[in-house]
CSV table of C-alpha atoms in Angstrom, one decimal:
chain,number,residue,atom,x,y,z
A,18,MET,CA,1.9,138.8,17.2
A,19,SER,CA,-0.6,138.5,14.4
A,20,THR,CA,-3.6,136.1,14.3
A,21,ALA,CA,-2.0,133.9,11.7
A,22,CYS,CA,1.1,133.6,14.0
A,23,ARG,CA,-0.9,132.8,16.9
A,24,GLU,CA,-2.7,130.1,15.1
A,25,GLN,CA,0.6,128.5,13.8
A,26,ARG,CA,1.5,128.5,17.4
A,27,ASP,CA,-1.3,126.5,18.5
A,28,GLN,CA,-0.2,124.1,16.0
A,29,VAL,CA,3.2,123.0,17.6
A,30,THR,CA,5.1,120.4,15.7
A,31,GLU,CA,5.9,117.1,17.2
A,32,PHE,CA,8.4,114.8,16.1
A,33,PRO,CA,10.5,111.6,17.5
A,34,ARG,CA,13.9,111.7,18.4
A,35,ALA,CA,15.5,110.9,15.2
A,36,GLY,CA,13.0,113.3,13.0
A,37,VAL,CA,13.1,116.8,11.9
A,38,ALA,CA,10.7,119.5,11.7
A,39,PRO,CA,8.9,119.8,8.2
A,40,THR,CA,9.4,122.7,6.1
A,41,PRO,CA,11.9,124.2,8.0
A,42,LYS,CA,12.6,128.0,7.0
A,43,LEU,CA,15.2,130.4,8.2
A,44,PRO,CA,14.2,132.6,11.0
A,45,ASP,CA,12.2,135.5,9.5
A,46,LEU,CA,9.4,137.8,11.1
A,47,ALA,CA,7.1,137.2,8.2
A,48,ALA,CA,7.5,133.4,8.9
A,49,CYS,CA,6.5,134.0,12.7
A,50,GLU,CA,8.0,132.0,15.1
A,51,GLN,CA,8.9,128.3,14.0
A,52,VAL,CA,8.4,125.8,17.1
A,53,ALA,CA,8.6,121.9,17.3
A,54,LEU,CA,8.8,119.7,20.4
A,55,GLY,CA,11.0,116.7,20.5
A,56,LYS,CA,10.2,114.0,23.0
A,57,PHE,CA,13.0,112.0,24.6
A,58,THR,CA,13.3,109.2,27.4
A,59,PRO,CA,16.4,108.9,29.3
A,60,GLU,CA,17.7,105.3,29.8
A,61,LEU,CA,19.5,104.9,33.2
A,62,ASP,CA,22.2,102.5,33.7
A,63,PHE,CA,23.0,101.4,36.9
A,64,SER,CA,26.2,99.7,38.4
A,65,LEU,CA,25.9,99.4,42.1
A,66,PRO,CA,28.2,96.5,43.7
A,67,GLY,CA,26.2,94.5,46.4
A,68,TYR,CA,22.8,96.4,45.8
A,69,GLY,CA,20.2,94.0,44.5
A,70,GLN,CA,17.2,95.9,44.4
A,71,SER,CA,15.6,96.1,40.8
A,72,ILE,CA,15.8,99.9,39.6
A,73,PRO,CA,13.8,101.0,36.5
A,74,SER,CA,16.1,101.4,33.4
A,75,GLU,CA,13.9,104.5,32.0
A,76,GLY,CA,13.4,107.5,33.2
A,77,GLU,CA,10.4,109.8,32.6
A,78,GLU,CA,9.6,111.1,29.2
A,79,GLY,CA,10.7,114.7,28.5
A,80,GLN,CA,10.7,117.5,25.9
A,81,VAL,CA,12.8,119.8,24.0
A,82,ARG,CA,11.5,122.7,22.5
A,83,PHE,CA,13.3,124.0,19.4
A,84,ASP,CA,12.5,127.5,17.8
A,85,SER,CA,13.2,129.8,15.5
A,86,ALA,CA,12.4,133.3,16.6
A,87,ALA,CA,13.9,136.4,14.3
A,88,TYR,CA,13.2,138.9,17.1
A,89,ASN,CA,15.7,137.4,19.5
A,90,PRO,CA,18.8,139.5,19.2
A,91,TRP,CA,21.1,137.0,20.7
A,92,ALA,CA,20.3,133.8,19.0
A,93,LYS,CA,17.6,133.5,16.3
A,94,LEU,CA,17.7,129.7,17.0
A,95,GLY,CA,17.9,128.0,20.1
A,96,SER,CA,16.3,125.2,22.3
A,97,VAL,CA,14.8,125.2,25.9
A,98,PHE,CA,13.1,122.7,28.3
A,99,PRO,CA,9.5,123.7,28.2
A,100,ASP,CA,7.9,121.7,31.0
A,101,ALA,CA,8.6,124.4,33.7
A,102,THR,CA,7.4,128.1,33.6
A,103,PRO,CA,10.4,130.3,33.4
A,104,SER,CA,11.0,132.7,36.1
A,105,LEU,CA,12.9,136.0,36.6
A,106,ARG,CA,14.4,136.9,39.8
A,107,TYR,CA,14.7,140.1,41.5
A,108,ASP,CA,16.2,140.6,44.9
A,109,LYS,CA,15.3,143.2,47.7
A,110,SER,CA,18.9,142.5,49.0
A,111,ASP,CA,20.2,143.7,45.6
A,112,THR,CA,21.3,147.2,46.9
A,113,SER,CA,23.1,149.7,44.7
A,114,SER,CA,26.5,151.3,45.4
A,115,ALA,CA,29.3,153.2,43.9
A,116,ALA,CA,30.5,150.0,42.0
A,117,HIS,CA,27.2,148.4,41.4
A,118,THR,CA,23.8,149.2,40.1
A,119,GLY,CA,21.0,147.1,41.9
A,120,VAL,CA,17.4,146.4,41.7
A,121,GLU,CA,16.2,146.9,45.1
A,122,ALA,CA,13.4,149.4,44.6
A,123,VAL,CA,12.1,147.5,41.7
A,124,ALA,CA,12.1,144.3,43.8
A,125,ARG,CA,10.2,145.8,46.7
A,126,HIS,CA,7.7,147.4,44.5
A,127,ILE,CA,6.6,144.5,42.9
A,128,ASP,CA,6.9,142.5,46.3
A,129,GLU,CA,4.8,145.2,48.0
A,130,ALA,CA,2.0,145.7,45.4
A,131,ARG,CA,1.4,141.9,45.1
A,132,LYS,CA,1.1,141.5,48.6
A,133,ASP,CA,-1.3,144.3,49.1
A,134,PRO,CA,-2.6,145.0,45.9
A,135,ASP,CA,-5.4,147.1,47.0
A,136,ALA,CA,-3.0,149.6,48.6
A,137,SER,CA,-0.8,150.2,45.4
A,138,TYR,CA,-1.5,152.8,42.8
A,139,PRO,CA,-4.2,153.5,41.1
A,140,LYS,CA,-6.5,152.4,43.9
A,141,LYS,CA,-8.9,149.6,43.2
A,142,THR,CA,-10.5,147.3,45.5
A,143,GLY,CA,-10.1,143.9,44.6
A,144,LYS,CA,-7.1,144.4,42.3
A,145,ASN,CA,-5.3,141.3,40.5
A,146,LEU,CA,-1.8,141.5,39.9
A,147,PRO,CA,-0.6,138.0,38.7
A,148,GLY,CA,3.1,136.9,37.9
A,149,GLU,CA,3.8,135.2,41.2
A,150,SER,CA,2.6,131.7,40.5
A,151,PRO,CA,3.0,129.5,37.3
A,152,LEU,CA,-0.8,129.3,37.8
A,153,HIS,CA,-1.3,133.1,37.4
A,154,PRO,CA,1.7,134.0,35.2
A,155,LEU,CA,2.6,137.0,33.2
A,156,HIS,CA,2.7,136.8,29.1
A,157,ARG,CA,5.6,138.4,27.2
A,158,ILE,CA,4.5,140.8,24.5
A,159,THR,CA,7.4,141.0,22.0
A,160,GLU,CA,7.3,144.5,20.4
A,161,SER,CA,8.9,143.5,17.3
A,162,ALA,CA,7.0,140.5,16.7
A,163,GLY,CA,4.2,142.1,14.7
A,164,ALA,CA,2.0,144.9,14.4
A,165,ALA,CA,-0.4,143.4,17.2
A,166,SER,CA,2.1,143.0,19.5
A,167,LYS,CA,3.7,146.7,19.1
A,168,GLU,CA,0.4,148.1,19.5
A,169,ARG,CA,-0.4,146.3,22.7
A,170,TYR,CA,3.0,147.5,24.0
A,171,ASP,CA,2.5,150.7,23.1
A,172,GLU,CA,-0.8,150.8,24.4
A,173,ASN,CA,0.6,149.8,28.1
A,174,GLU,CA,3.1,152.8,27.9
A,175,LYS,CA,0.3,155.1,27.1
A,176,VAL,CA,-2.0,153.9,29.9
A,177,ARG,CA,1.1,153.8,32.6
A,178,LYS,CA,2.1,157.3,31.7
A,179,LEU,CA,-1.4,158.7,32.6
A,180,ALA,CA,-1.3,156.9,35.6
A,181,CYS,CA,2.0,158.5,36.9
A,182,ASN,CA,1.0,162.0,38.4
A,183,GLU,CA,1.1,163.7,41.8
A,184,ASN,CA,-1.0,161.1,43.5
A,185,THR,CA,1.5,158.0,42.5
A,186,PRO,CA,3.7,156.9,45.4
A,187,GLY,CA,7.2,158.2,45.5
A,188,ALA,CA,6.2,161.6,44.0
A,189,PRO,CA,7.1,164.4,43.3
A,190,ALA,CA,8.5,162.9,40.3
A,191,ALA,CA,11.7,165.1,39.4
A,192,GLY,CA,14.8,162.9,39.0
A,193,LYS,CA,12.8,159.8,39.2
A,194,ASP,CA,11.3,157.1,37.0
A,195,CYS,CA,7.6,155.7,37.0
A,196,ASP,CA,8.2,152.1,37.4
A,197,GLU,CA,5.3,149.8,36.6
A,198,TYR,CA,4.2,146.4,37.1
A,199,PRO,CA,3.0,144.2,35.7
A,200,PHE,CA,5.6,145.1,32.7
A,201,ARG,CA,4.5,146.7,29.9
A,202,SER,CA,6.3,144.0,27.9
A,203,SER,CA,3.4,141.6,29.2
A,204,THR,CA,-0.2,141.2,28.1
A,205,GLU,CA,-0.9,141.7,31.9
A,206,GLY,CA,0.2,145.5,31.3
A,207,ALA,CA,-1.8,148.4,32.1
A,208,ALA,CA,-3.8,148.4,29.1
A,209,ARG,CA,-4.9,145.0,29.6
A,210,TYR,CA,-8.4,146.0,30.0
A,211,LYS,CA,-8.6,147.6,26.6
A,212,TYR,CA,-8.2,144.1,25.0
A,213,GLU,CA,-9.8,141.5,27.6
A,214,GLY,CA,-12.4,143.7,29.4
A,215,ASN,CA,-12.9,146.6,31.8
A,216,GLU,CA,-12.8,143.8,34.6
A,217,PHE,CA,-8.9,144.3,34.4
A,218,LYS,CA,-9.0,148.2,34.4
A,219,ASP,CA,-6.3,149.6,36.8
A,220,ASP,CA,-5.0,146.1,37.4
A,221,PHE,CA,-1.6,147.4,37.7
A,222,SER,CA,0.9,149.3,40.0
A,223,VAL,CA,3.0,152.4,39.5
A,224,ARG,CA,5.8,153.9,41.8
A,225,TYR,CA,8.2,156.7,41.5
A,226,ILE,CA,11.8,155.1,42.1
A,227,SER,CA,15.4,155.6,41.3
A,228,PRO,CA,15.8,155.8,37.3
A,229,GLU,CA,19.3,153.8,37.7
A,230,GLU,CA,17.7,150.9,39.4
A,231,ASN,CA,14.6,150.9,37.2
A,232,GLN,CA,16.7,151.0,34.1
A,233,GLU,CA,18.8,148.5,35.3
A,234,ALA,CA,15.9,146.2,36.1
A,235,GLY,CA,14.6,146.9,32.8
A,236,ARG,CA,18.1,145.7,30.9
A,237,ARG,CA,18.1,142.5,33.0
A,238,LEU,CA,14.4,141.7,31.9
A,239,GLY,CA,15.6,142.2,28.4
A,240,ALA,CA,18.4,140.0,28.7
A,241,TRP,CA,16.7,137.5,30.5
A,242,TYR,CA,14.0,137.4,28.0
A,243,HIS,CA,16.9,136.5,25.1
A,244,SER,CA,18.7,134.2,27.3
A,245,ASP,CA,15.8,132.1,28.2
A,246,ARG,CA,14.3,132.4,24.8
A,247,ILE,CA,10.5,133.6,26.1
A,248,LEU,CA,8.9,133.8,22.9
A,249,ASP,CA,5.9,136.5,21.9
A,250,ARG,CA,2.9,135.4,24.5
A,251,GLU,CA,4.5,133.0,26.2
A,252,ALA,CA,4.2,132.6,30.2
A,253,PHE,CA,6.6,133.4,32.8
A,254,THR,CA,6.6,134.4,36.3
A,255,VAL,CA,8.9,137.0,38.6
A,256,THR,CA,10.1,135.7,41.5
A,257,ILE,CA,11.0,138.2,44.5
A,258,GLY,CA,13.8,137.1,46.9
A,259,GLY,CA,14.9,138.6,50.1
């Protein structure tokens, strides 16, 4: 995302329930993402015979985000509830069979690396692997959102490849994929230190795993980005189930 796009995203338009965002444009990469927030307060109507307790007639105020993202191939226009941090889920019980490609290997890699970061590869004492909590989320890099996002996405891949060698867990590499966490499609990926400081150097994990499961996990991640409308530099978490 360009600097101009980030500045535009920092100035999100808010409008009342009956309003519209000013000067709307059709989805266009050159116009960045267009984002507006609509606020609403649900009105509650209870009819409980024989129940005399007074019940408030209004719920808590909520928000709906309306956005235009030209890089979303599924729907360039859409809306989401932005109050919760979205989360992608992989399960360790999601094993592969002749009829199904699971993601067990990816789920185990993420789970084990986050539980014991210092034991993951590349080796580093005090390694930080975020993405488990909304307080320490990952942030999406959308490769097609602009030159800056494409550069950082590509740099994550370059650093990952250098870390995938004969010392990487799961080696030898023949017939396997080198899986990485955090994802290269996140600002917390392998090249984070190049943009945010050397304290983040080696704050990632790589492991050789089944190519089928690695690629299936990647397909699910991409589909989830599109369906849940995760915008460029937007926060999200990764949940690992049993």
